[in-house]
Coordinates of C-alpha atoms in Angstrom, one line a residue:
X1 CA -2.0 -4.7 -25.8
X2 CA -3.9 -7.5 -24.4
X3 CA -7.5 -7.8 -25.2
X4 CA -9.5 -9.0 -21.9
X5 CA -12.1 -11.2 -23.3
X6 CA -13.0 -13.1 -19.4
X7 CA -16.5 -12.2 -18.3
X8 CA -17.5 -12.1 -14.4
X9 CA -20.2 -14.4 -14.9
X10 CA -21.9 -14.1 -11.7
X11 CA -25.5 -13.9 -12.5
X12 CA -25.8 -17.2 -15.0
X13 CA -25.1 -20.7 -14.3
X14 CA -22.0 -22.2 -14.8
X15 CA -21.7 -23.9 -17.7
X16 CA -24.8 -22.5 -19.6
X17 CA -23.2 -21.2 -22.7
X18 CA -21.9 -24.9 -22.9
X19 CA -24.3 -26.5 -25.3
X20 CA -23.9 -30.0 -23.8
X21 CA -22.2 -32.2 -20.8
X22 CA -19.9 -33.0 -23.2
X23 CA -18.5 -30.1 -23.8
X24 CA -18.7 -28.7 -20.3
X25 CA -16.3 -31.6 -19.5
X26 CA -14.2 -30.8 -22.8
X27 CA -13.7 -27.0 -21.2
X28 CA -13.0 -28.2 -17.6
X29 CA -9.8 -30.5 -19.0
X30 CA -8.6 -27.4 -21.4
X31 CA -8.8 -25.1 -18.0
X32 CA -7.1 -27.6 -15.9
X33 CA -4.4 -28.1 -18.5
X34 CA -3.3 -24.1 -17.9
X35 CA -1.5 -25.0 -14.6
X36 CA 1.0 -23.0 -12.8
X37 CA 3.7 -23.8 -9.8
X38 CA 4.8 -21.3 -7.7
X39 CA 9.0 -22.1 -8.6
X40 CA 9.1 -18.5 -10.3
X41 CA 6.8 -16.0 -8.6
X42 CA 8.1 -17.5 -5.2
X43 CA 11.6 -16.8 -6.7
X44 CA 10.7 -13.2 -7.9
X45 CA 9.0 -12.1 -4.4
X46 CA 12.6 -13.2 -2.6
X47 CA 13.9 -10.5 -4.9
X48 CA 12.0 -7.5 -4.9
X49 CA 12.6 -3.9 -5.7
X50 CA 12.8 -1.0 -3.1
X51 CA 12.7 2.2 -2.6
X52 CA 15.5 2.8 -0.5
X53 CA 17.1 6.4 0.1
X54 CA 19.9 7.3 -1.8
X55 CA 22.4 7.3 0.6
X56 CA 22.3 3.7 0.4
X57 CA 23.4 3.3 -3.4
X58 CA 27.0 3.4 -2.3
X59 CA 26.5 0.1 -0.1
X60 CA 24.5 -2.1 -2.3
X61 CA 28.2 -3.7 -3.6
X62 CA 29.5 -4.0 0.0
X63 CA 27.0 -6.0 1.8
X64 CA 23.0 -7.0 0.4
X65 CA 22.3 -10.0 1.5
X66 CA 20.1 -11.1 4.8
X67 CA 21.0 -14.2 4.8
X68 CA 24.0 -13.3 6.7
X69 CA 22.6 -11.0 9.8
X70 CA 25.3 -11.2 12.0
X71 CA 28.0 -10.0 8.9
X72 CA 25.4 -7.6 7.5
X73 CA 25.1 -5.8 11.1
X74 CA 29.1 -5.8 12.0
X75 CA 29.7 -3.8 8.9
X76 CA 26.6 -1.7 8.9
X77 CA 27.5 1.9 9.6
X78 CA 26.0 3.5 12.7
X79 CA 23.9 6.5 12.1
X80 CA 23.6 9.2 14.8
X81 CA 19.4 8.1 14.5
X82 CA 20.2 4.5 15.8
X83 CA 20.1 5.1 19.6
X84 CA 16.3 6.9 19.3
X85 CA 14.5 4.2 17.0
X86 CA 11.8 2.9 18.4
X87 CA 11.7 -0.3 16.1
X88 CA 14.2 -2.5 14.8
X89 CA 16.6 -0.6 12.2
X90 CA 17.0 -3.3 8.7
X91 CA 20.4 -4.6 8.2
X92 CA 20.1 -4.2 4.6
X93 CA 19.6 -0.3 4.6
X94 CA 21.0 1.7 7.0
X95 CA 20.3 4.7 6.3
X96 CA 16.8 5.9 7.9
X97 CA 14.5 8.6 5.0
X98 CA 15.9 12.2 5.9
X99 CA 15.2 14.5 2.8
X100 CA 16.3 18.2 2.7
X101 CA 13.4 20.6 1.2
X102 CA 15.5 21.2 -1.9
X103 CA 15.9 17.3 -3.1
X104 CA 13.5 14.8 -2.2
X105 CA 15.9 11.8 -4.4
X106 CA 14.9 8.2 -4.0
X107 CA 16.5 4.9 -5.4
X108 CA 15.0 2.4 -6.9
X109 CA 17.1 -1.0 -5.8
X110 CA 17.1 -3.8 -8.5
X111 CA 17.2 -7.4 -8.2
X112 CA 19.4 -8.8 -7.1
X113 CA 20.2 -5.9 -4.3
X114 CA 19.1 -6.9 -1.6
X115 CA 18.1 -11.2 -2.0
X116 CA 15.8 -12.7 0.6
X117 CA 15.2 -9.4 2.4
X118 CA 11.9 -9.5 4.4
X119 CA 13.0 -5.7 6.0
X120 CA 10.6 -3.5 4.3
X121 CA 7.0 -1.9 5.1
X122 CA 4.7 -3.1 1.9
X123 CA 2.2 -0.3 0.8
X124 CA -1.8 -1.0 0.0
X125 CA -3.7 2.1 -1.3
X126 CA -6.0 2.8 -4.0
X127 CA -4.6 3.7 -7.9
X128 CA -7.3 6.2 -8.4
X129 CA -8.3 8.0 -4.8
X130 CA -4.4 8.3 -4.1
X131 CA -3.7 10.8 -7.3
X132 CA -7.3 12.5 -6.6
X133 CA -6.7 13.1 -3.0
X134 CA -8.2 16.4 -1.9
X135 CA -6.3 17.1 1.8
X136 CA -2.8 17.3 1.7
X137 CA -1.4 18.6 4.7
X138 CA 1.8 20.8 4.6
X139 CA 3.6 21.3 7.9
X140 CA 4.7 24.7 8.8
X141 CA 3.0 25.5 5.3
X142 CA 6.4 24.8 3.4
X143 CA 5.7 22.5 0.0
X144 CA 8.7 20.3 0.0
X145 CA 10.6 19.7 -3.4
X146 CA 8.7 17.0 -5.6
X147 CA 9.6 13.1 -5.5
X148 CA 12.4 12.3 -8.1
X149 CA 13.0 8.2 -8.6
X150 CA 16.5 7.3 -9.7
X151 CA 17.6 3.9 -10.8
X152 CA 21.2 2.4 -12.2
X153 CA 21.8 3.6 -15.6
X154 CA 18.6 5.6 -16.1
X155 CA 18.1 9.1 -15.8
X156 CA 16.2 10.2 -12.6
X157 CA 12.4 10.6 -13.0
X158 CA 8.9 11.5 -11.8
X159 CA 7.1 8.8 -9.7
X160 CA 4.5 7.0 -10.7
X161 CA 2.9 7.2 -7.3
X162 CA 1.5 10.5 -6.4
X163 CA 3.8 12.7 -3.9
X164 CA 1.4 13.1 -1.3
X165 CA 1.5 8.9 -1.1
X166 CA 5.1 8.8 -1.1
X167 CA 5.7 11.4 1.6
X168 CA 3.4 9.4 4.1
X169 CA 5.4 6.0 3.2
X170 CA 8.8 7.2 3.9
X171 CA 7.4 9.2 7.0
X172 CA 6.0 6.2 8.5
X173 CA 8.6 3.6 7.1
X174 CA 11.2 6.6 8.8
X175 CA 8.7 5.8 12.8
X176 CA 9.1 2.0 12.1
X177 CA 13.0 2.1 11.7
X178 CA 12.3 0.8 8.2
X179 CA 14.5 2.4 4.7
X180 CA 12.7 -0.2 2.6
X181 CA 9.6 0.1 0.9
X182 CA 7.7 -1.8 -1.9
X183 CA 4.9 0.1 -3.3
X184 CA 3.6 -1.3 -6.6
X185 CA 3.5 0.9 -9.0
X186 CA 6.7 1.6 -8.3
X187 CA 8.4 -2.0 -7.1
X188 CA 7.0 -3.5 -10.2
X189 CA 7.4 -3.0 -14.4
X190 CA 4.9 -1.5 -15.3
X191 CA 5.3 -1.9 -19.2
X192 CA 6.4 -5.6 -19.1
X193 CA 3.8 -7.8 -19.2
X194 CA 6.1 -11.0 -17.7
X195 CA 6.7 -9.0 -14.5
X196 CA 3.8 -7.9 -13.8
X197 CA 2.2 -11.8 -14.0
X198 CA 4.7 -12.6 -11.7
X199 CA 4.1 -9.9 -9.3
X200 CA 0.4 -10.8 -9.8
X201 CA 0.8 -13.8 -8.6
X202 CA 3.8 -13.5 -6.1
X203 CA 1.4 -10.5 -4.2
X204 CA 0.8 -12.4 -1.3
X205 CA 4.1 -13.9 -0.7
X206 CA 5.0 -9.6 -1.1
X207 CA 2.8 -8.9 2.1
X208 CA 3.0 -12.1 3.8
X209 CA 6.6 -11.8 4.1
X210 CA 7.1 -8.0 4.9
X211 CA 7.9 -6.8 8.4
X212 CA 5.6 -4.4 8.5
X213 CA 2.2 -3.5 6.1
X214 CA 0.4 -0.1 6.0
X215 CA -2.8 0.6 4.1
X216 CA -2.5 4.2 3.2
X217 CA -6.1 5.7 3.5
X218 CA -7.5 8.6 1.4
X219 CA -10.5 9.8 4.2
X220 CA -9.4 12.5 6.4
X221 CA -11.4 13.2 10.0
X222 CA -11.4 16.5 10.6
X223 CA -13.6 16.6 14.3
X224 CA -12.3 15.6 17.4
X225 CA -15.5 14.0 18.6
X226 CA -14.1 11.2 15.7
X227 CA -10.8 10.6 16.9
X228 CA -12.1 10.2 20.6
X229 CA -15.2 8.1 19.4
X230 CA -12.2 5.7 17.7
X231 CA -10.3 5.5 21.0
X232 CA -13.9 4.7 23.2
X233 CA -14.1 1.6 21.2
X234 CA -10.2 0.4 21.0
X235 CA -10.0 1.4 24.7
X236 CA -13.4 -0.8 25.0
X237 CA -14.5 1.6 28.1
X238 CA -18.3 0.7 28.5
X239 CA -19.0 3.5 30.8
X240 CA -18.6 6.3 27.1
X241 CA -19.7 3.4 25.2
X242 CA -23.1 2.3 26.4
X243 CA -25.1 5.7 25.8
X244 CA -26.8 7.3 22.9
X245 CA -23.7 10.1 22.0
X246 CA -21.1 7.3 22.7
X247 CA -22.7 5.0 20.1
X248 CA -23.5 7.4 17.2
X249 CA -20.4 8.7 17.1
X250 CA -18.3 5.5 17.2
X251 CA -20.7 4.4 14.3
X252 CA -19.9 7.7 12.4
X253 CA -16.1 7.2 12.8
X254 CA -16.5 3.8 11.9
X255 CA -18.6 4.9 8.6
X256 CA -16.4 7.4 7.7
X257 CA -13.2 4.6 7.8
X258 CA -15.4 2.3 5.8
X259 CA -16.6 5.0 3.3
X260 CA -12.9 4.9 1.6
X261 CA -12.5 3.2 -1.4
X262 CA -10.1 0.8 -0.4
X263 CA -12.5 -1.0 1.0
X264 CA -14.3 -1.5 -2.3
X265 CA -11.1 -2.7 -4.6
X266 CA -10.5 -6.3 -4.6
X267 CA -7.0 -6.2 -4.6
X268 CA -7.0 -4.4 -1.6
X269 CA -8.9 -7.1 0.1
X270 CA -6.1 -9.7 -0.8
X271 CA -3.6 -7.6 0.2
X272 CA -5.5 -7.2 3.9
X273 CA -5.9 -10.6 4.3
X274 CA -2.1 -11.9 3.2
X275 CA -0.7 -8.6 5.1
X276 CA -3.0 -10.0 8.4
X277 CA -1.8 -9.1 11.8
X278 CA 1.0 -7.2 10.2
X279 CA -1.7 -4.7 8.6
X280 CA -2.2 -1.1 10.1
X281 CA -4.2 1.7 8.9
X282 CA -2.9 4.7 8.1
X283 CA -5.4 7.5 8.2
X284 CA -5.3 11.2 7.3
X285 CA -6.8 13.6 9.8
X286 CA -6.9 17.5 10.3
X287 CA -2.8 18.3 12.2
X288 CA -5.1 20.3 14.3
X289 CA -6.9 17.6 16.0
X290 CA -5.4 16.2 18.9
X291 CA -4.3 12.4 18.5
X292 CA -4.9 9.5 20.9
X293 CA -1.6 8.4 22.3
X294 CA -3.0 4.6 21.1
X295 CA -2.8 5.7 17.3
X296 CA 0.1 8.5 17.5
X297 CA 2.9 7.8 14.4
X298 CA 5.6 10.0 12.9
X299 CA 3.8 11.1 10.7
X300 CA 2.5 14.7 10.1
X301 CA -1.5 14.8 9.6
X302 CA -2.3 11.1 10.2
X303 CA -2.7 8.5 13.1
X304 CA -2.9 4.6 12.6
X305 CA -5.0 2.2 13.7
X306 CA -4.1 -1.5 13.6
X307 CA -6.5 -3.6 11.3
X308 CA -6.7 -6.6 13.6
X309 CA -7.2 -4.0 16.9
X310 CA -10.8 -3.2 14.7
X311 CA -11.8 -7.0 13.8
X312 CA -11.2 -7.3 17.5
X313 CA -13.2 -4.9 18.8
X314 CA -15.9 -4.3 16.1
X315 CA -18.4 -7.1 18.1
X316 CA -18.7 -3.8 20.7
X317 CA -21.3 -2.2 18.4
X318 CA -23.5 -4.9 20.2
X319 CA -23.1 -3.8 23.6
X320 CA -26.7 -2.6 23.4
X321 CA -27.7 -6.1 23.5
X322 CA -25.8 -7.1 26.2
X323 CA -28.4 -7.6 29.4
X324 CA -26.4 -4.8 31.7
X325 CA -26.1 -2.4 28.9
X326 CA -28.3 1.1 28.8
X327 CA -31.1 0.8 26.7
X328 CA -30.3 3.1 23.3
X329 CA -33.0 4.5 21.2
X330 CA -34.4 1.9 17.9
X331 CA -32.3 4.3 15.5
X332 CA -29.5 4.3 16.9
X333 CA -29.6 0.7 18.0
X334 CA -30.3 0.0 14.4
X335 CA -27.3 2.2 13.5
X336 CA -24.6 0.1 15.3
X337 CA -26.2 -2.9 13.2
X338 CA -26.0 -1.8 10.0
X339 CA -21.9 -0.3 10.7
X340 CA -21.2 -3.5 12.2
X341 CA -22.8 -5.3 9.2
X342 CA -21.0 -3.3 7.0
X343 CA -17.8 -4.3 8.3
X344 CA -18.2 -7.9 8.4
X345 CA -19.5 -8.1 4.7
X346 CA -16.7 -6.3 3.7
X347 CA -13.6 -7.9 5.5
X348 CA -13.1 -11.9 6.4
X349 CA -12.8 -12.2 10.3
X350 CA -10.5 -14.4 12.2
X351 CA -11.0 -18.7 12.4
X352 CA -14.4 -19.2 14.5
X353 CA -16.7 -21.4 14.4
X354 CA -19.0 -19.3 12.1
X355 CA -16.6 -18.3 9.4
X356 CA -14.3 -19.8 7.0
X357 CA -11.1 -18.0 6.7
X358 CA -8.6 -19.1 8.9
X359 CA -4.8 -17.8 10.5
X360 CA -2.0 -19.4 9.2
X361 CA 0.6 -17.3 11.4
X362 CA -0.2 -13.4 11.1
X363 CA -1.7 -14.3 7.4
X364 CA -5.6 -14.9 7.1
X365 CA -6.6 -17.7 4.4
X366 CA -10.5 -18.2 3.3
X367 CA -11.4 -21.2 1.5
X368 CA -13.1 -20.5 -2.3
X369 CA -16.7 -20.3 -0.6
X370 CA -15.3 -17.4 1.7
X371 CA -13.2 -15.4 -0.7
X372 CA -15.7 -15.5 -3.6
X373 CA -18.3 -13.9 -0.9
X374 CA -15.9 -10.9 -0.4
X375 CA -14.9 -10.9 -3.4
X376 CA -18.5 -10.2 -4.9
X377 CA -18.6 -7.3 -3.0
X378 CA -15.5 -5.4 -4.4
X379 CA -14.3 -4.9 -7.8
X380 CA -11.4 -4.2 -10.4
X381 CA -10.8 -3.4 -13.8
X382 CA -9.3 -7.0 -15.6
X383 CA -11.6 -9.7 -14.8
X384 CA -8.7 -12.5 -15.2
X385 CA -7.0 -10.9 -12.2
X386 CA -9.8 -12.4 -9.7
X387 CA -8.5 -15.6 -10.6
X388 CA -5.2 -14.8 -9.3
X389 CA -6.7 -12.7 -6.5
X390 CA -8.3 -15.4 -5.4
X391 CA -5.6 -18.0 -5.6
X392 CA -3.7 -15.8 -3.5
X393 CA -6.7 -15.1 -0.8
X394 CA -6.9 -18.8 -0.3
X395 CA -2.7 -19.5 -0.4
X396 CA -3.2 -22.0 -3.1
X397 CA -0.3 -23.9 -4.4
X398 CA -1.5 -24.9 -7.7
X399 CA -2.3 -22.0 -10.2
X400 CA -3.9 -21.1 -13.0
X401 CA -2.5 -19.1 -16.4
X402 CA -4.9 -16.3 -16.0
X403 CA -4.1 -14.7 -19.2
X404 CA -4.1 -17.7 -21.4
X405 CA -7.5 -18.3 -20.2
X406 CA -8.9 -15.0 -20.9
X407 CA -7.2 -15.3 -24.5
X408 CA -9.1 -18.0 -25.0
X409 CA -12.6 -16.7 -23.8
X410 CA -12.8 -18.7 -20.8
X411 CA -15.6 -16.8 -17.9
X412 CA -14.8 -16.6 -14.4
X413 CA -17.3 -18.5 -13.3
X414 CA -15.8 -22.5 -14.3
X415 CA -12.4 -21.2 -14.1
X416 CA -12.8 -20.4 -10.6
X417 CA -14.3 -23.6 -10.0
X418 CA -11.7 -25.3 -11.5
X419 CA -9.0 -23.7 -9.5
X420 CA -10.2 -24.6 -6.2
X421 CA -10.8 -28.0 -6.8
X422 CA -7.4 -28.6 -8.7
X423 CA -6.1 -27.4 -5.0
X424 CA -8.4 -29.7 -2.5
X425 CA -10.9 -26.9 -1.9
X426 CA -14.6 -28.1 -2.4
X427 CA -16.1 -25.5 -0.3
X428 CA -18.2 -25.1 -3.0
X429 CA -19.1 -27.4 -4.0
X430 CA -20.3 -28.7 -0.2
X431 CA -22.4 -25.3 -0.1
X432 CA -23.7 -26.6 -3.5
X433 CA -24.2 -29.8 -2.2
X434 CA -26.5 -28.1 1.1
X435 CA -28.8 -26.2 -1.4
X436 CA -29.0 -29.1 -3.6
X437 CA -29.9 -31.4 -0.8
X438 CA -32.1 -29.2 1.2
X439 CA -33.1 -26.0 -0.6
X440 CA -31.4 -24.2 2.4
X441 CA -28.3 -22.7 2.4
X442 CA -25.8 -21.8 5.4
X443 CA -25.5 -25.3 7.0
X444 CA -22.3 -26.5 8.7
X445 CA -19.6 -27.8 6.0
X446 CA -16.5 -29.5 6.2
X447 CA -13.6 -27.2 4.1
X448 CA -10.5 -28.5 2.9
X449 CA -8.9 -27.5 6.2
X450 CA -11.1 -29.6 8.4
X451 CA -8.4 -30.3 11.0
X452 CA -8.6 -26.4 12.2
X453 CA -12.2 -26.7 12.9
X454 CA -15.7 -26.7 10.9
X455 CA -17.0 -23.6 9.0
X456 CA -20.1 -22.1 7.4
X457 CA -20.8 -21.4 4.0
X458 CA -22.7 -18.3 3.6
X459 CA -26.0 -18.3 3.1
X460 CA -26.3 -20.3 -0.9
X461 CA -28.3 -17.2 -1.7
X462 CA -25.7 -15.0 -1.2
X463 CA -22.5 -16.7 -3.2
X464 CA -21.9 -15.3 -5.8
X465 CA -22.5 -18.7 -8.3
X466 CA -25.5 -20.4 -9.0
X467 CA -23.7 -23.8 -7.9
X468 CA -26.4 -26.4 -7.9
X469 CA -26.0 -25.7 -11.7
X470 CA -22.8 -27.1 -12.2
X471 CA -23.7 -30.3 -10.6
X472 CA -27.3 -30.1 -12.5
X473 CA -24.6 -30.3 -15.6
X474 CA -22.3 -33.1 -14.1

């Protein structure tokens, strides 16, 4: 088992367990000489693993590529579900998640099943609140047969993933016309150490690449008042917004979203940002409750809100300073603030003039500045991962061995460093360079994607480095 020796550094300055320059410069050319190319993750996320349902099994010798559409969908067997999906159905698996009570059977596909396939909703959700979830909704009151995985020459088994997670992915993979889904804990070895370092570093070409991407939420809203609050602010109608009830409870519903841990985890925040516009939110709410037409989905005890609909419309929490708008009461002005706040330290925005991250497509990337000032605010249990989290955040080419460098006692702090300059990113080093020069962070920078407009640092006392160190050292 490996032993994680790689501390998260942040409150020392880089380099200060290096006794001299010297030797800060011997560690920086032993980092650098741990390089990685993306040849083999980029071949292992064009062949994934699925959950597919069983019916399909028979098929997977007959046709699995995508690479031929037109051959795939001339020999694709109608189903009598065809004619009433509201999305596109995937070539590659016909056959849409239909379970009888008594068998709930799923199969695990292997590479290489179904090669280049992009058809499949990818799965984001939280290890630890998924198996602890404390509302799970039964329609009709009937418990369903338990979740059995079965792959090729094994016997069928247990999930890893808890029942109550799988039985809201195949519903809403089922309202998407999707029979695909990658869920890690399932899509991925668990016991073997090389695939897992390749799905670690292959995650956001997994999300990136998928047709569709759900987070799957453990909160539950269980008042109305909520639900409506939610649809005031995607609807944008000033007239429910702009008044002391309005406001409070849109910053409640918002709270409550926030409150769930997967905005805490920071491989949830990679997975948001490679997902982008292709990320939705799939929230758990009392079946009583009656859903907004806006977030309805097939799925029994939940509605869905689209990620980017929220990083649109957060910036109405500040209709209270808008000249026309009704004055609200200092609390509950003060309220709106601090929700709004909370979201944007929590989630990068879209490209603007004040921020860093950038759209490449439906895909956010953040320079290193921007990603290690979200990443500082979430965490995760093996240290070395950030590296790789935040190679992925930023859609770096040029990688780092994570592991070898924790084997050999290497902190966060200089590896990080290290990475984003090996891959043109000195947005760190130009924040650095601000404080250094001026003793005042926040000033306009030029990133290593100057041609899509200039960003801001945060502010230097925020990052999570003491920069001006490492050029103190240099």
């Amino acid at each position: 088992m490996q032993d994680f020796r790689m501390r998260l550094d942040l409150e020392e300055p880089i380099g200060s367990k290096y006794a001299s320059t010297a030797d800060l410069r011997e560690a920086i050319v032993t980092i650098s000489k741990h390089t990685q190319d993306r040849k083999a993750e980029g071949q292992w996320a064009r062949n994934l693993r699925f959950l597919t349902p069983i019916e399909n099994v028979a098929l997977l010798e007959s046709w699995s590529s995508c690479r031929d559409q037109e051959l795939a969908q001339r020999e694709r067997p109608q189903t009598q579900d065809d004619e009433n999906l509201d999305g596109p159905a995937c070539s590659c698996s016909p056959y849409q998640w239909v379970f009888v009570p008594s068998d709930r059977s799923i199969f695990l596909t292997q590479p290489p099943d179904f090669p280049d396939c992009t058809h499949y909703l990818a799965v984001s959700y939280c290890w630890q609140s998924s198996e602890k979830s404390a509302h799970a909704w039964v329609k009709d009151g009937n418990e369903p047969a338990p979740f059995s995985i079965l792959e090729p020459g094994k016997v069928s088994r247990p999930p890893r993933s808890p029942s109550s997670l799988l039985a809201r992915c195949t519903a809403y993979a089922a309202s998407k016309g999707l029979s695909s889904i990658w869920i890690d804990q399932e899509c991925i070895i668990q016991d073997d150490p090389k695939d897992k370092a390749l799905a670690i570093q292959a995650m956001d070409e997994v999300y990136d690449q998928a047709e569709e991407c759900v987070a799957v939420l453990e909160v539950c809203f269980e008042e109305q008042r909520h639900l409506d609050a939610i649809e005031i602010l995607i609807e944008n109608d000033s007239n429910r917004l702009c008044n002391e009830d309005g406001t409070r409870d849109v910053c409640k519903a918002l709270r409550l979203i926030l409150s769930d841990p997967w905005f805490e985890r920071a491989w949830c925040l990679q997975e948001s940002t490679a997902g982008g516009t292709q990320m939705a939110l799939l929230i758990r709410c009392d079946p009583r409750l009656k859903i907004p037409d806006c977030f309805s989905i097939g799925v029994y005890g939940c509605f869905e809100i689209q990620l980017s609909w929220l990083h649109t419309v957060i910036g109405c929490l500040e209709w209270f300073d808008a000249p026309d708008a009704k004055p609200l009461g200092a609390d509950t002005a003060e309220l709106a603030r601090t929700v709004a706040g909370m979201w944007y330290d929590c989630m990068p925005q879209e490209s603007n003039e004040e921020r860093g991250a950038v759209s490449f497509g439906g895909r956010t990337i953040c320079d290193a500045a921007e990603a290690l000032y979200y990443l500082n605010r979430r965490h995760n249990s093996v240290i070395a991962d950030r590296l790789d989290i935040l190679a992925n955040m930023c859609g770096y080419e040029v990688r780092l061995d994570a592991l070898a460098l924790d084997a050999q006692g290497f902190d966060f702090s200089i590896c990080a460093v290290v990475l984003a300059i090996l891959n043109g990113d000195f947005s760190i080093n130009h924040g650095c360079a601000d404080l250094a020069a001026t003793g005042v962070g926040g000033r306009k920078f030029v990133s290593w994607h100057q041609p899509l407009g200039h960003t801001t640092a945060p502010d230097a006392h925020e990052l999570p480095f003491t920069w001006w160190s490492l050029l103190a050292a240099s």
